[in-house]
XYZ file of C-alpha atoms in Angstrom:
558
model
C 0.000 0.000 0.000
C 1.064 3.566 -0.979
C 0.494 7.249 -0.165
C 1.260 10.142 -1.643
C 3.482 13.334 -0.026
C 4.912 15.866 -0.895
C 8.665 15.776 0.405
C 12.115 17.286 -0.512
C 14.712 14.845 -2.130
C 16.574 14.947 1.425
C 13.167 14.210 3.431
C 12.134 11.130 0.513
C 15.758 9.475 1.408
C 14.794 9.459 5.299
C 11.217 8.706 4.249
C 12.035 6.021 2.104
C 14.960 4.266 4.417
C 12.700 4.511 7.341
C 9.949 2.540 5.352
C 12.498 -0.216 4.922
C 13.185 -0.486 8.767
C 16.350 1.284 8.589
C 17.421 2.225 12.044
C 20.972 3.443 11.826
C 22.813 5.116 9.743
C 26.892 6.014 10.226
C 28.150 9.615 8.087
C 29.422 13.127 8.455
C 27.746 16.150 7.076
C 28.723 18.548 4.297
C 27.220 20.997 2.681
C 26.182 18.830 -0.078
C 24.000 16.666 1.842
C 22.612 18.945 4.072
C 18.868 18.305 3.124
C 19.443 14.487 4.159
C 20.526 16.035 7.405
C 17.572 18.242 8.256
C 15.157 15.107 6.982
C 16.868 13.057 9.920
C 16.617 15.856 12.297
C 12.593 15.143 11.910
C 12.895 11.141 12.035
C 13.614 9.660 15.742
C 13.247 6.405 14.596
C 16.699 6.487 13.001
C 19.547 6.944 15.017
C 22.812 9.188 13.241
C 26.162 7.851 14.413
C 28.281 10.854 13.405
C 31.895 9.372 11.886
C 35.239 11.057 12.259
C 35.967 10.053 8.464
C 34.086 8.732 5.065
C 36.371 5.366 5.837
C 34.993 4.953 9.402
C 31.428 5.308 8.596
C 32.150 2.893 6.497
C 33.540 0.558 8.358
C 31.116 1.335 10.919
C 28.126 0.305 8.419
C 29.924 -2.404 7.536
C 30.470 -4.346 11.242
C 26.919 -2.962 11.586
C 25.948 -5.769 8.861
C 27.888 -8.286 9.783
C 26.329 -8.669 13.159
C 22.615 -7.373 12.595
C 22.360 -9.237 9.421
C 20.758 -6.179 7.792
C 22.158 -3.490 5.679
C 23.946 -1.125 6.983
C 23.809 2.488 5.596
C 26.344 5.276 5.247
C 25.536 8.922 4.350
C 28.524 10.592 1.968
C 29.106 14.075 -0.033
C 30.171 14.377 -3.375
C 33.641 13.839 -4.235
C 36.008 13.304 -0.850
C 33.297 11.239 0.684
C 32.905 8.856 -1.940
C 36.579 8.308 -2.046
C 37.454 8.339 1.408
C 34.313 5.571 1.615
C 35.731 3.465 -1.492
C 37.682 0.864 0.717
C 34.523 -0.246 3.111
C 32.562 -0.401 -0.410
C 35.546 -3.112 -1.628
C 35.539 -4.720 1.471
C 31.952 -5.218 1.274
C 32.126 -6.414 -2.231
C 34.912 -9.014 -1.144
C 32.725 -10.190 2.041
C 29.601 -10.035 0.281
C 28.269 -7.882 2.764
C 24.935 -5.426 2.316
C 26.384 -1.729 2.784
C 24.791 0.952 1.169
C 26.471 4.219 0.281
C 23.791 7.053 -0.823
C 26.331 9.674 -2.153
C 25.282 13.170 -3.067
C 26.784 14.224 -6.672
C 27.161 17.566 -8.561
C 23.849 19.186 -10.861
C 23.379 18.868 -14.274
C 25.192 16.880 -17.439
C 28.807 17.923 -18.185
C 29.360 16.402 -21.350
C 32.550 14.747 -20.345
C 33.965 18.416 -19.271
C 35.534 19.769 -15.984
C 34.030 22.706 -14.679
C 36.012 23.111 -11.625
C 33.573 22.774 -9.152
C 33.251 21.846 -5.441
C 33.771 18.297 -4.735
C 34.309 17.552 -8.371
C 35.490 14.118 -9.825
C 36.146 12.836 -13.539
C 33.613 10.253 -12.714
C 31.826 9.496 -9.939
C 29.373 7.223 -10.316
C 31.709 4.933 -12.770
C 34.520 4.724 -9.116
C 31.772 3.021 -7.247
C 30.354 1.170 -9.974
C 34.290 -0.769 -9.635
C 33.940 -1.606 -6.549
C 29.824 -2.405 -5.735
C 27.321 -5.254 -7.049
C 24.981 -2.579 -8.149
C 25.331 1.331 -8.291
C 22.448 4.297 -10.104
C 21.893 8.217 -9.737
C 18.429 9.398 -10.190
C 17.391 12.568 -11.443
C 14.103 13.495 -10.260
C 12.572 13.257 -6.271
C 10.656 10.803 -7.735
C 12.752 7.957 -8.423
C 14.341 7.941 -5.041
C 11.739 5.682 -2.816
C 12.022 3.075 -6.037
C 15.940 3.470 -6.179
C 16.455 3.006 -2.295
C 13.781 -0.067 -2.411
C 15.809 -1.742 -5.887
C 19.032 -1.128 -3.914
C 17.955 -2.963 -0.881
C 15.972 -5.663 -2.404
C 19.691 -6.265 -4.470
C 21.366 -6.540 -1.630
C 18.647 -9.320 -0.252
C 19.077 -11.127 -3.240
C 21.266 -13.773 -3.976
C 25.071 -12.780 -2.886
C 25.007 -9.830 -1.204
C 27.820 -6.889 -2.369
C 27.545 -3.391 -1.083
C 25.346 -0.851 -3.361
C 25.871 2.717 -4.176
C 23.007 5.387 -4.589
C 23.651 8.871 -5.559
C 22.086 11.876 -5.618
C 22.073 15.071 -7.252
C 22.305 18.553 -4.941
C 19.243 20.181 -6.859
C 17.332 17.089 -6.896
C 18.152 16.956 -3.163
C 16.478 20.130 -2.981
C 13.861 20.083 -5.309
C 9.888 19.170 -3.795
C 7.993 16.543 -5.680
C 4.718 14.507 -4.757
C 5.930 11.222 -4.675
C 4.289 7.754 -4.047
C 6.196 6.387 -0.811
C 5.596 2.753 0.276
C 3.944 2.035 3.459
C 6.547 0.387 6.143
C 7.528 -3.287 4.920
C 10.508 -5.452 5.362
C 11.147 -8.943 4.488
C 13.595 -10.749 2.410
C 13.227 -12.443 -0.977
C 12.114 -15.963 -1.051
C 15.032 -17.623 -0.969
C 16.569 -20.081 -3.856
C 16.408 -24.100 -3.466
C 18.923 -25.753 -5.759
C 17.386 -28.184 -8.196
C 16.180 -31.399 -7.554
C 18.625 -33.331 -9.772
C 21.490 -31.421 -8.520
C 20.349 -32.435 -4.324
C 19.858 -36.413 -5.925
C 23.646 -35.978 -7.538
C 25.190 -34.579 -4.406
C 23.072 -36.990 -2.458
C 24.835 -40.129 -4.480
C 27.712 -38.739 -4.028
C 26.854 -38.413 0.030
C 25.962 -42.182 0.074
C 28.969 -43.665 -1.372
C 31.543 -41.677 0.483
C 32.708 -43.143 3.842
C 34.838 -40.339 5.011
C 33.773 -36.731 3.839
C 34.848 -33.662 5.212
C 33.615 -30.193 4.978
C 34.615 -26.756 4.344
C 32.272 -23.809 5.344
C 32.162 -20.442 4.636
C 31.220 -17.288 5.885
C 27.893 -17.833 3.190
C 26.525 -20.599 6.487
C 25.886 -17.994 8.742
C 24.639 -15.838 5.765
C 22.199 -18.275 5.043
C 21.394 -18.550 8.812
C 22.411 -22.239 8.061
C 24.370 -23.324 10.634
C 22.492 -25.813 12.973
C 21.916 -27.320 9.286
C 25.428 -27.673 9.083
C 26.084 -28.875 12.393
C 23.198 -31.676 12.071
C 24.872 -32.711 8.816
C 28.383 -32.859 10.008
C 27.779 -35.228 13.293
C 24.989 -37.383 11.016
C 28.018 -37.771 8.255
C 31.314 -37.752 11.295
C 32.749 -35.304 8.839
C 35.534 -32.934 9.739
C 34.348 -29.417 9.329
C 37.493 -26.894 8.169
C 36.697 -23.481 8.955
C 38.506 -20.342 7.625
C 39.380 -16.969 9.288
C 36.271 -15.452 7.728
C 33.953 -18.486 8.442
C 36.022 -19.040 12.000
C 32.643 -18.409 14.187
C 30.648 -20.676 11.875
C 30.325 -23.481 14.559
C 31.641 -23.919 18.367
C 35.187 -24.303 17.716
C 34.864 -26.316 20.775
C 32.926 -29.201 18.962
C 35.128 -32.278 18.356
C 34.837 -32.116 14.858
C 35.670 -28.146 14.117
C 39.001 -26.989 12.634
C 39.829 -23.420 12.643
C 42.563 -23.573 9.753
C 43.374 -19.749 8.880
C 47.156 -19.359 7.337
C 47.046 -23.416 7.841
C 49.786 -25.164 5.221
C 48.436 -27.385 2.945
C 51.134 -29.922 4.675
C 49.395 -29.589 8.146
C 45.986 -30.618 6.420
C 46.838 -32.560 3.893
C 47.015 -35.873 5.672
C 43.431 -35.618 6.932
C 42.420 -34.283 3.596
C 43.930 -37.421 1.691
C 41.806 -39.415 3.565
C 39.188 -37.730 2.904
C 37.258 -39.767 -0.079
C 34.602 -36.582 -1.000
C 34.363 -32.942 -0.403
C 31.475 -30.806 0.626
C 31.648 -26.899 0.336
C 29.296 -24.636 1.859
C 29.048 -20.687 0.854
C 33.053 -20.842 0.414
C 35.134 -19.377 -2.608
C 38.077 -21.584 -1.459
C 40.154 -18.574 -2.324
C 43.012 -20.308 -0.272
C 44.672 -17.170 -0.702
C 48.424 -16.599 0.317
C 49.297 -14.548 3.366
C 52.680 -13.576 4.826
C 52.403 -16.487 7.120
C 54.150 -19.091 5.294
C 57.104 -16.590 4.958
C 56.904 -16.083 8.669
C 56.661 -20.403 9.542
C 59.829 -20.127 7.476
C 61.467 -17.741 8.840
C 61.456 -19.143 12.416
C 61.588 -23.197 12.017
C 64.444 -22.251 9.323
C 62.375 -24.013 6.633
C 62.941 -22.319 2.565
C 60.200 -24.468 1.387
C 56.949 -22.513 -0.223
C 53.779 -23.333 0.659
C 51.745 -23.589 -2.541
C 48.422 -21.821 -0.859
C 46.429 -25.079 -2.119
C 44.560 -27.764 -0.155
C 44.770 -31.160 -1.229
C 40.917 -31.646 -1.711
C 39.201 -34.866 -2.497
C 38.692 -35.576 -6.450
C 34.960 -35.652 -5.483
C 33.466 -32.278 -4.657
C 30.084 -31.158 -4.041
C 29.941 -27.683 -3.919
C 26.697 -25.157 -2.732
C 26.858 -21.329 -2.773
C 24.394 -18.847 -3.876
C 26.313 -17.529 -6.193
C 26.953 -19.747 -9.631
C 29.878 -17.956 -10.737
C 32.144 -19.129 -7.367
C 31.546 -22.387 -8.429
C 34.356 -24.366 -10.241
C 36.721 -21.263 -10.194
C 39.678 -22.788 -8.152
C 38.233 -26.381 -7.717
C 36.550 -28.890 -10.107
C 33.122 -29.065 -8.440
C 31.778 -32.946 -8.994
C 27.842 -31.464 -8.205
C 27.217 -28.075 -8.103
C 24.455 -27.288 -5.854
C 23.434 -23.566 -6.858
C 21.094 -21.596 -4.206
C 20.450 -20.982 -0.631
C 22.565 -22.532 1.738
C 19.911 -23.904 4.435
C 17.688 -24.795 1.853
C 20.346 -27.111 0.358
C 21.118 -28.315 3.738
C 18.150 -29.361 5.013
C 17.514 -30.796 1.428
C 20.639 -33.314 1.928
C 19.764 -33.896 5.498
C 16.347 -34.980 4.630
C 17.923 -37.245 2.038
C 20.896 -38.982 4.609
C 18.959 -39.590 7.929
C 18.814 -43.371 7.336
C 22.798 -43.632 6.473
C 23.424 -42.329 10.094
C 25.969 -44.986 11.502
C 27.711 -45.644 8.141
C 30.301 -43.148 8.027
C 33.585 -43.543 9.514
C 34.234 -41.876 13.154
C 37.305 -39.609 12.387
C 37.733 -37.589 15.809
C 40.906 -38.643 16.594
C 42.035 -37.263 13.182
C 40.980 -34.056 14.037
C 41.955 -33.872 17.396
C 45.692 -34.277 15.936
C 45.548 -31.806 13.484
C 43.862 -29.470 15.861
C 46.956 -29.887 18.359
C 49.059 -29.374 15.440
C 47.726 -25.988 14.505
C 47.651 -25.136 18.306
C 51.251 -25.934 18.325
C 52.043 -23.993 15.098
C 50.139 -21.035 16.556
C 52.123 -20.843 19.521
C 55.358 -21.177 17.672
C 54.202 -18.269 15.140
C 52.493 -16.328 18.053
C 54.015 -17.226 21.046
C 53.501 -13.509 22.857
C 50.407 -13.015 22.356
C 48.768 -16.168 22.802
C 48.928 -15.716 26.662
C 46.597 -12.816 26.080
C 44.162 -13.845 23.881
C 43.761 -16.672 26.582
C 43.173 -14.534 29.331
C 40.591 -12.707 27.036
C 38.667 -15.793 26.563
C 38.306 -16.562 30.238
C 37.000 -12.854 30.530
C 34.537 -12.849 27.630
C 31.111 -13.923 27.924
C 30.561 -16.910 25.399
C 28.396 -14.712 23.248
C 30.798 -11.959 23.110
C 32.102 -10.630 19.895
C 35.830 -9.969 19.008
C 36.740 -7.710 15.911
C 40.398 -9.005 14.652
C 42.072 -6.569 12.862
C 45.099 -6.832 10.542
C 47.558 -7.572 13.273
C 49.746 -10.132 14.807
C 47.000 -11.004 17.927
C 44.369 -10.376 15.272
C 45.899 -13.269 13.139
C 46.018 -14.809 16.047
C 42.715 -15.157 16.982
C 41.740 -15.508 13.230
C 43.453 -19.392 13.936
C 43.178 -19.887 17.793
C 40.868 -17.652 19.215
C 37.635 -19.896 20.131
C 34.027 -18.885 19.580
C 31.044 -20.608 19.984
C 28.350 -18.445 18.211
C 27.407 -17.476 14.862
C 28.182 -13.695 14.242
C 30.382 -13.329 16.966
C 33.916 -13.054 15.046
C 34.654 -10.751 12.643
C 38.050 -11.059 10.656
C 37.783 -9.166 7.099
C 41.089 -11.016 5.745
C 39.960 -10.820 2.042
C 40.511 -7.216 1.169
C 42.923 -7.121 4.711
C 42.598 -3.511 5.365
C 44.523 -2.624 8.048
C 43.497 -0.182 10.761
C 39.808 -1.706 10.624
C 39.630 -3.274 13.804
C 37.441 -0.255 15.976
C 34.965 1.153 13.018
C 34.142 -2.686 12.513
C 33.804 -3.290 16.466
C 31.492 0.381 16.660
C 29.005 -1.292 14.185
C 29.245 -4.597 15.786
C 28.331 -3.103 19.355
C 25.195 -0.877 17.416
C 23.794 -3.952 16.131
C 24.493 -6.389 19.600
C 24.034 -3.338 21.918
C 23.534 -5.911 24.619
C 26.890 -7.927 23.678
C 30.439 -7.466 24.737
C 32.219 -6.548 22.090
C 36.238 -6.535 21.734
C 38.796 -5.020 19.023
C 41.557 -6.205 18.629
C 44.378 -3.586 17.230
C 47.575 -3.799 16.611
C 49.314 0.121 17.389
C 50.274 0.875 13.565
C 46.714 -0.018 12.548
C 44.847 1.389 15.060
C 46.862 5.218 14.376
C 44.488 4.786 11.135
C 41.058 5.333 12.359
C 42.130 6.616 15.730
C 40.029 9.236 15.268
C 36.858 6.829 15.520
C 37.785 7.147 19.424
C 35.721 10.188 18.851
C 32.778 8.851 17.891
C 32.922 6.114 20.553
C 33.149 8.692 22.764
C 30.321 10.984 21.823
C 28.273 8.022 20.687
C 28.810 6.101 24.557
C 29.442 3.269 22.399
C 31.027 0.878 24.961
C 33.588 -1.078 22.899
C 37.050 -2.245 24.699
C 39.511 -1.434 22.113
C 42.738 -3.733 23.269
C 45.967 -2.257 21.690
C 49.006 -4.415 21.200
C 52.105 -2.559 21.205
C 55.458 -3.233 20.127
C 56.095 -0.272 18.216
C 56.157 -2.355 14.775
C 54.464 -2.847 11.175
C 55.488 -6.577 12.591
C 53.938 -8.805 10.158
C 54.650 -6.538 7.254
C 58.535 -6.108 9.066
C 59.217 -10.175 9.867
C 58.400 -10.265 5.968
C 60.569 -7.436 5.233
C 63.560 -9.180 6.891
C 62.844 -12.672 5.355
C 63.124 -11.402 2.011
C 65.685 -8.747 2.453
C 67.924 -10.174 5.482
C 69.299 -6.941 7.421
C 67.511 -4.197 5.198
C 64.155 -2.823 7.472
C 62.680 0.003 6.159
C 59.871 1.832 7.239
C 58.256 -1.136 9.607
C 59.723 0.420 13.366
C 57.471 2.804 14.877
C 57.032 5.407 17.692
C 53.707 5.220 19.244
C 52.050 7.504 21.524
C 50.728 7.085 24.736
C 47.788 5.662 23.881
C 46.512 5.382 27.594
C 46.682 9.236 27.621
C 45.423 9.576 24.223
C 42.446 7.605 24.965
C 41.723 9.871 28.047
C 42.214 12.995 25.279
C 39.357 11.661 23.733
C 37.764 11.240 26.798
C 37.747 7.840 27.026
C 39.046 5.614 30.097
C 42.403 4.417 28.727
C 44.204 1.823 31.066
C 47.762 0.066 30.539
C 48.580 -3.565 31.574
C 51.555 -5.278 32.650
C 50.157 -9.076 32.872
C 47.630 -11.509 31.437
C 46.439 -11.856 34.751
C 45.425 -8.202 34.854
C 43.900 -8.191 31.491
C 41.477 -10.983 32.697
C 40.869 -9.224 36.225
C 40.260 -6.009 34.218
C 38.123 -6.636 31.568
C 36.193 -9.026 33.991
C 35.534 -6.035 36.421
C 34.409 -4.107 33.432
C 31.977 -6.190 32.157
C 30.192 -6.807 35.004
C 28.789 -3.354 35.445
C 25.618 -2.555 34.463
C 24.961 -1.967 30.831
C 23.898 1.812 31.891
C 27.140 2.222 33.416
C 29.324 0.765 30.610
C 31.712 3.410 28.686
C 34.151 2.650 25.807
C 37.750 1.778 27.134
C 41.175 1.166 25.823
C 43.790 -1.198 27.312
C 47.494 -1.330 25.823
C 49.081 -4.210 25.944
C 53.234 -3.821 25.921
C 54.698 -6.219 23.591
C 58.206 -6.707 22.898
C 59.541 -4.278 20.422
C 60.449 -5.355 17.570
């Protein structure tokens, strides 16, 4: 059902986002977007969270999605914004997250010419087109409640990749009468793979006596993860679970592997007894990291990892998406459409083979004490502290890793037990992403503990999102590991150039004082012990009472 109003460009973007159930949005004004502004200014049922920068509204939008499950939203000017915003819109596109951008953009056609205006680019709309699943400007009031609805149903459709709207300043301005939906939300129905495909995967399912799986972050996507749970224990298959996909299932069940940076050599035994593969909402990018150079550099190995798993010659592989399928692994079925659905579809098909498949716990328990001992041997320092973070952190709490040593760390050791309560965005690896994420995390799981994990290079890059923490009462603990060191990007350095460091040793501030600068309680530790005690004392206080903190941890300098 419809009605019609007369609104302002700037009042039909708040109308039309509030129709879809929008409740937060993350940006900073300009002058461009001012009418969005003074639209939001009459709307309490969206909350603004004002950003420091494009890059941490971004961000902010983006850990906002990861944990609600919904799209987040991100208000940007003309020009600056959209560029200073470009890296959360890759990162969603590489995630397949739902983040919508709804840019302002300069009046009028230019015919290809510069005129040397405010905020101009060479071409606006054709930078986020790069980096988003789907991208428009409209030119009339109008078209906006229709363009806002197309964007969001997009984003609920199939994969999900970030979208870009944007908006010209006179249309902005300009009054219309427009038709504006009446509040709805929903998703679309979601996509069951054929029929043949589930009997082809299924007779694949029955012949096999020792499967194992690899998930994805698409499972918890999906919302498919007591599916996959049900069908790993029915089929006593080994489930392999990436950094992304690390909080996919209890890491404490005896048949989860957390295998981020894992060598194909530490697998590969398990895996070559594996007689059939079955991939779930995974691109098996197997992509290369500096962590094989690292393994090298301290067990005095020269050997190259190749990056590659030794998979099964059988492969059954679901996603949502046809075009992952068969890009970096033969896929023996191809099961295209919504995970659960396919799921439940195979489980429906297997519940009288229960009892036929081979018990292969003890395999896993000895490559997980394998990767337990390679972790300590890459991460020795910090794994005392991500223990005593784990005895402190409620079992539903969420932990934001960012591009750092303890955030690789955790990416491989760290254990969670629930969906959506890990967030590691290793594809695009930007670094410095750890507290915008963990701000849009704690928005959407307001009644969640949530943890970021920063490394003191990368956390210099969005310090500023202190700020907004601040102003916000957002109460993340932002944990700051400091050794005064690029040191992943350094321990590479050194590998490959013995002797030759450039650029990779730091001087940090005082970031307990520059926490309190921002007003924020900042306190230092000296011990595990008191990390543990600390964060233990702070989570117990009411949620009322809570405030954003900041604890640095002293590492060894590097």
């Amino acid at each position: 059902m419809q009605h019609s109003v007369l609104l302002t460009g700037g009042q039909a973007v708040v109308a039309s986002l509030r129709a879809h159930h929008i409740e937060v949005v993350f940006g900073i004004p300009g002058v461009h977007n001012l009418p969005i502004y003074d639209a939001l200014y009459d709307e309490p049922g969206i909350r603004h969270v004002l950003a420091r920068h494009e890059q941490g509204a971004g961000y902010m939008a983006d850990g906002y999605a990861r944990i609600a499950g919904r799209p987040g939203v991100a208000l940007v000017i003309t020009g600056p914004g959209v560029t200073n915003i470009a890296t959360p819109l890759a990162d969603a596109y590489a995630d397949s997250l739902p983040l919508l951008v709804i840019a302002t953009s300069l009046p009028g056609k230019t015919g290809g010419r510069s005129w040397g205006r405010l905020h101009e680019l060479k071409d606006q709309l054709g930078l986020a087109q790069a980096l988003v699943g789907w991208s428009h400007e409209v030119q009339r009031v109008a078209e906006i409640p229709e363009a806002i609805a197309e964007a969001l149903r997009q984003m609920r459709t199939g994969r999900p990749r970030g979208a870009f709207l944007q908006i010209p300043l006179d249309v902005l301005e300009a009054q219309e009468t427009i038709a504006l939906p009446a509040l709805e939300e929903g998703r679309e129905p979601a996509v069951a793979p054929s029929e043949e495909a589930v009997q082809a995967a299924l007779e694949l399912l029955r012949a096999a006596r020792r499967p194992v799986i690899i998930a994805g972050a698409g499972v918890s996507a999906a919302g498919a993860n007591h599916e996959l749970l049900r069908l790993a224990e029915l089929l006593q298959a080994p489930v392999l679970l990436g950094g992304k996909s690390h909080d996919v299932l209890p890491n404490d069940h005896s048949l989860v592997i957390t295998t981020r940076g894992a060598p194909s050599r530490t697998l590969g035994p398990l895996l070559s007894r594996s007689d059939l593969a079955l991939v779930v909402g995974s691109k098996l990018g197997m992509q290369r990291t500096t962590l094989p150079a690292l393994e090298r550099s301290r067990s005095g190995q020269a050997q190259a990892d190749t990056g590659r798993l030794p998979l099964p010659e059988k492969l059954i592989h679901i996603d949502i998406d046809a075009g992952e399928i068969g890009q970096r692994y033969p896929a023996s079925v191809a099961l295209v459409g919504d995970a659960r659905l396919a799921l439940s579809a195979l489980l429906a098909g297997l519940e009288e083979r229960a009892g036929q498949y081979e018990d292969r716990r003890e395999e896993v328990a000895a490559v997980r004490a394998a990767l337990r001992e390679r972790a300590q041997r890459i991460y020795g320092e910090v794994m005392p502290w991500l223990e005593a973070l784990r005895t402190a952190l409620p079992r539903e709490g969420i932990v934001v890793a960012d591009m750092t040593m303890a955030g690789y760390a955790a990416a491989q050791a760290f254990p969670v037990y629930e969906p959506h309560s890990f967030i590691h965005a290793s594809e695009l690896c930007s670094i410095g992403t750890g507290l915008p994420l963990a701000l849009g995390a704690q928005l959407a799981a307001p009644q969640r503990a949530v943890v970021a994990l920063c490394g003191d290079g990368g956390f210099l890059q969005n310090v500023g999102e202190l700020a907004t923490a601040a102003q916000e009462r957002i109460p993340v603990v932002t944990i700051v590991f400091n050794d005064a060191s690029y040191t992943a990007v350094k321990n590479d350095q050194l590998q490959r150039f013995p002797g030759r460091s450039i650029a990779t040793t730091l001087k940090p501030p005082d970031f307990v004082s520059l926490a309190r600068a921002f007003h924020i309680e900042g306190q230092g530790v000296e011990t595990p012990d008191e990390l543990a005690e600390l964060l233990r004392a702070r989570l117990a206080l009411p949620l009322e009472e809570t405030r954003p903190l900041l604890i640095e941890v002293p590492l060894t300098q590097r």
